[in-house]
Short mmCIF file of C-alpha atoms in Angstrom, two decimals:
data_model
loop_
_atom_site.label_atom_id
_atom_site.label_comp_id
_atom_site.label_asym_id
_atom_site.label_seq_id
_atom_site.Cartn_x
_atom_site.Cartn_y
_atom_site.Cartn_z
CA LEU A 1 22.34 -52.38 59.79
CA ARG A 2 24.64 -54.56 57.76
CA TRP A 3 27.68 -56.16 59.36
CA ILE A 4 30.02 -57.32 56.62
CA GLU A 5 32.36 -60.18 57.51
CA GLY A 6 35.46 -61.19 55.60
CA PRO A 7 37.73 -64.26 55.44
CA GLU A 8 39.99 -65.27 58.30
CA ARG A 9 43.70 -64.54 57.82
CA ILE A 10 46.97 -64.66 59.71
CA PRO A 11 47.05 -61.45 61.77
CA ARG A 12 48.78 -58.39 60.34
CA LEU A 13 47.97 -54.70 60.26
CA ASP A 14 47.55 -53.00 56.91
CA LEU A 15 46.84 -49.29 57.29
CA ALA A 16 46.11 -48.62 53.63
CA ARG A 17 43.13 -50.83 52.86
CA PRO A 18 39.59 -51.47 54.13
CA ALA A 19 39.72 -53.03 57.58
CA ARG A 20 38.87 -56.59 58.51
CA ASP A 21 39.59 -58.19 61.84
CA HIS A 22 39.99 -61.54 63.60
CA GLY A 23 36.19 -61.57 63.87
CA GLY A 24 35.73 -60.78 60.20
CA CYS A 25 34.04 -57.37 60.38
CA THR A 26 34.71 -54.93 57.56
CA THR A 27 34.64 -51.15 57.24
CA HIS A 28 35.52 -48.79 54.40
CA ARG A 29 37.56 -46.40 56.57
CA SER A 30 41.39 -46.62 56.68
CA MET A 31 43.34 -46.28 59.94
CA THR A 32 45.77 -43.37 60.27
CA MET A 33 49.09 -43.57 62.13
CA THR A 34 47.66 -41.28 64.80
CA THR A 35 44.66 -43.56 65.25
CA ARG A 36 46.97 -46.57 65.50
CA ARG A 37 49.01 -44.90 68.25
CA GLN A 38 45.78 -44.04 70.09
CA LEU A 39 44.64 -47.65 69.84
CA LEU A 40 47.91 -49.08 71.18
CA HIS A 41 48.11 -46.53 73.99
CA GLY A 42 44.49 -47.03 74.97
CA ALA A 43 44.74 -50.82 74.90
CA GLY A 44 47.71 -50.66 77.26
CA ALA A 45 45.83 -48.44 79.69
CA LEU A 46 42.77 -50.67 79.52
CA ALA A 47 44.86 -53.77 80.24
CA LEU A 48 46.34 -52.14 83.35
CA GLY A 49 42.89 -51.26 84.62
CA LEU A 50 41.68 -54.86 84.26
CA THR A 51 44.71 -56.79 85.58
CA ALA A 52 43.56 -56.89 89.19
CA ARG A 53 40.14 -58.19 88.24
CA ALA A 54 41.51 -61.11 86.22
CA SER A 55 43.13 -62.66 89.30
CA THR A 56 39.77 -63.04 91.07
CA ALA A 57 37.92 -64.77 88.20
CA THR A 58 35.93 -67.93 88.91
CA ALA A 59 37.21 -71.09 87.24
CA ALA A 60 34.94 -73.05 84.91
CA THR A 61 33.64 -76.35 86.22
CA THR A 62 34.03 -77.98 82.81
CA ALA A 63 36.13 -76.25 80.17
CA PRO A 64 35.08 -76.87 76.54
CA ALA A 65 37.72 -78.52 74.38
CA SER A 66 39.98 -76.42 72.18
CA ASP A 67 40.22 -76.68 68.39
CA SER A 68 43.72 -76.54 66.91
CA ASP A 69 42.31 -75.27 63.60
CA CYS A 70 40.53 -72.32 65.27
CA VAL A 71 42.28 -68.94 65.10
CA PHE A 72 40.89 -67.90 68.50
CA CYS A 73 41.95 -71.17 70.14
CA ARG A 74 45.46 -70.48 68.82
CA ILE A 75 45.37 -67.03 70.44
CA VAL A 76 44.26 -68.65 73.71
CA ALA A 77 47.09 -71.20 73.43
CA GLY A 78 49.64 -68.47 72.72
CA THR A 79 50.63 -69.82 69.31
CA LEU A 80 49.15 -66.77 67.57
CA PRO A 81 50.07 -63.29 68.87
CA ALA A 82 47.43 -60.89 70.12
CA THR A 83 47.10 -57.79 72.29
CA ILE A 84 45.32 -59.27 75.29
CA VAL A 85 43.66 -56.81 77.67
CA HIS A 86 41.85 -59.30 79.93
CA ARG A 87 42.13 -62.99 80.63
CA ASP A 88 40.71 -65.22 83.30
CA ALA A 89 40.03 -68.95 83.60
CA ARG A 90 36.94 -68.73 81.41
CA CYS A 91 37.31 -65.93 78.87
CA ILE A 92 39.76 -63.73 77.03
CA ALA A 93 39.48 -60.20 75.58
CA PHE A 94 41.90 -59.05 72.92
CA ALA A 95 42.27 -56.27 70.39
CA THR A 96 41.18 -57.07 66.87
CA ILE A 97 44.07 -56.51 64.46
CA GLU A 98 41.93 -54.38 62.14
CA PRO A 99 39.49 -52.37 64.25
CA VAL A 100 36.56 -50.43 62.88
CA GLU A 101 37.26 -47.86 65.62
CA PRO A 102 40.18 -47.39 68.03
CA GLY A 103 39.61 -49.63 71.05
CA HIS A 104 37.60 -52.31 69.21
CA LEU A 105 37.80 -55.48 71.33
CA LEU A 106 36.77 -59.10 70.92
CA LEU A 107 35.62 -61.08 73.94
CA ALA A 108 35.61 -64.88 73.62
CA PRO A 109 35.48 -67.95 75.85
CA VAL A 110 38.82 -69.65 76.53
CA GLY A 111 37.38 -73.03 75.58
CA HIS A 112 36.09 -73.64 72.08
CA VAL A 113 32.39 -72.77 71.92
CA ARG A 114 31.19 -72.60 68.33
CA ASP A 115 28.28 -70.16 68.72
CA ILE A 116 25.56 -68.94 71.05
CA TYR A 117 23.57 -72.18 70.65
CA ALA A 118 26.46 -74.16 72.17
CA MET A 119 27.09 -71.66 74.98
CA PRO A 120 26.61 -73.05 78.54
CA PRO A 121 24.32 -70.61 80.39
CA ASP A 122 26.75 -70.07 83.28
CA LEU A 123 29.59 -69.30 80.88
CA GLY A 124 27.37 -66.91 78.95
CA GLY A 125 26.57 -65.12 82.19
CA HIS A 126 30.26 -64.86 83.04
CA LEU A 127 31.07 -63.46 79.60
CA PHE A 128 28.41 -60.77 79.86
CA GLY A 129 29.61 -59.86 83.35
CA VAL A 130 33.11 -59.36 81.96
CA ALA A 131 31.66 -57.40 79.02
CA THR A 132 30.01 -54.91 81.39
CA ASP A 133 33.31 -54.46 83.25
CA LEU A 134 35.18 -53.98 79.97
CA ALA A 135 32.58 -51.47 78.77
CA ARG A 136 32.97 -49.31 81.87
CA HIS A 137 36.75 -49.30 81.55
CA MET A 138 36.54 -48.58 77.82
CA LYS A 139 34.27 -45.61 78.54
CA GLN A 140 36.86 -44.29 81.01
CA VAL A 141 39.93 -44.91 78.84
CA PHE A 142 38.77 -44.26 75.26
CA LYS A 143 36.12 -41.61 76.05
CA PRO A 144 33.65 -42.79 73.36
CA ASP A 145 30.26 -41.19 72.82
CA GLY A 146 28.71 -44.65 72.82
CA LEU A 147 29.48 -48.36 72.62
CA THR A 148 28.12 -51.04 70.29
CA LEU A 149 28.01 -54.75 71.15
CA ARG A 150 27.85 -57.05 68.12
CA GLN A 151 27.68 -60.83 68.03
CA ASN A 152 27.14 -63.02 64.94
CA ASN A 153 26.03 -66.66 64.68
CA GLU A 154 26.20 -69.01 61.69
CA ALA A 155 27.07 -68.02 58.15
CA ALA A 156 23.68 -66.45 57.49
CA GLY A 157 24.18 -64.33 60.62
CA GLY A 158 27.55 -63.07 59.43
CA GLN A 159 29.81 -65.41 61.43
CA THR A 160 33.09 -66.37 59.75
CA VAL A 161 35.22 -67.33 62.76
CA PHE A 162 33.32 -70.19 64.34
CA HIS A 163 34.35 -69.59 67.91
CA PHE A 164 31.85 -67.48 69.84
CA HIS A 165 33.00 -63.87 70.18
CA LEU A 166 31.44 -60.58 71.14
CA HIS A 167 32.57 -57.33 69.52
CA LEU A 168 32.84 -54.29 71.80
CA VAL A 169 33.14 -51.23 69.55
CA PRO A 170 33.58 -47.67 70.87
CA ARG A 171 31.43 -45.25 68.87
CA PHE A 172 32.01 -41.56 68.18
CA GLU A 173 29.60 -38.89 67.03
CA GLY A 174 29.83 -38.11 63.29
CA ARG A 175 31.75 -41.29 62.41
CA GLU A 176 29.63 -43.74 60.42
CA ILE A 177 30.63 -47.40 60.46
CA TRP A 178 27.60 -49.33 59.22
CA ARG A 179 25.10 -48.19 56.65
CA LEU A 180 21.36 -48.70 56.92
CA LEU A 181 20.47 -50.80 53.88
CA GLN A 182 16.71 -50.79 54.34
CA GLN A 183 14.30 -48.85 56.48
CA PRO A 184 12.56 -51.01 59.10
CA GLN A 185 8.80 -51.12 58.69
CA ARG A 186 6.59 -50.65 61.76
CA GLN A 187 4.46 -53.73 62.45
CA SER A 188 1.04 -53.97 64.02
CA ARG A 189 0.58 -55.51 67.45
CA GLU A 190 -1.44 -58.32 65.86
CA ALA A 191 1.36 -59.15 63.42
CA LEU A 192 3.95 -59.17 66.22
CA ASP A 193 1.75 -61.37 68.41
CA ALA A 194 1.37 -63.86 65.54
CA VAL A 195 5.14 -64.01 64.87
CA PHE A 196 6.12 -64.55 68.50
CA ALA A 197 3.26 -66.82 69.67
CA PRO A 198 5.20 -70.03 68.78
CA LEU A 199 8.28 -68.78 70.66
CA GLN A 200 6.19 -67.91 73.73
CA THR A 201 4.70 -71.41 73.62
CA ALA A 202 8.13 -73.05 73.33
CA LEU A 203 9.49 -71.04 76.25
CA ARG A 204 6.52 -71.94 78.46
CA ALA A 205 6.91 -75.62 77.56
CA SER A 206 10.60 -75.60 78.51
CA GLY A 207 9.76 -74.30 81.97
#
């Protein structure tokens, strides 16, 4: 599957052109006014369902520094507007301004963490715990047929906003978002063993 990322821009909603969001993902489907109303209504309901949980969040022991040039750090600081549906001491979830589906959320750490390689393990665990809570509420509120989690790292991995973020995208039967560009080829067990032997060795060495 190909995830196409576009340039970062000051947030605005354009209903007439292909969609790109804070996180840079692109689709070739335009949003209708009805879909926009569904998104805004659903985001409000989701925020209400998560408010109580935000107050009980555990504070980070050491918060990563912020970056004044980072669009997500500006959202965290409140200098860039966003529809925030969850916030605690360690992470923030907000609606992308140009969703590929109604209810498309971005979940990011409050402090500036560039990518998954720089992610402290305890913070990563907290983020995924929040993601599972968000997913359950999204299932209840938006009634999707499925949910896709997407997370990109480095330019070659499709990352354009260099502040770690996880996409939570509601999915609906019969609505294609990403196209399959090449058919995966089944590999033999021997070939797989050969590819992953160095990784297994590195993991054992690290304890």
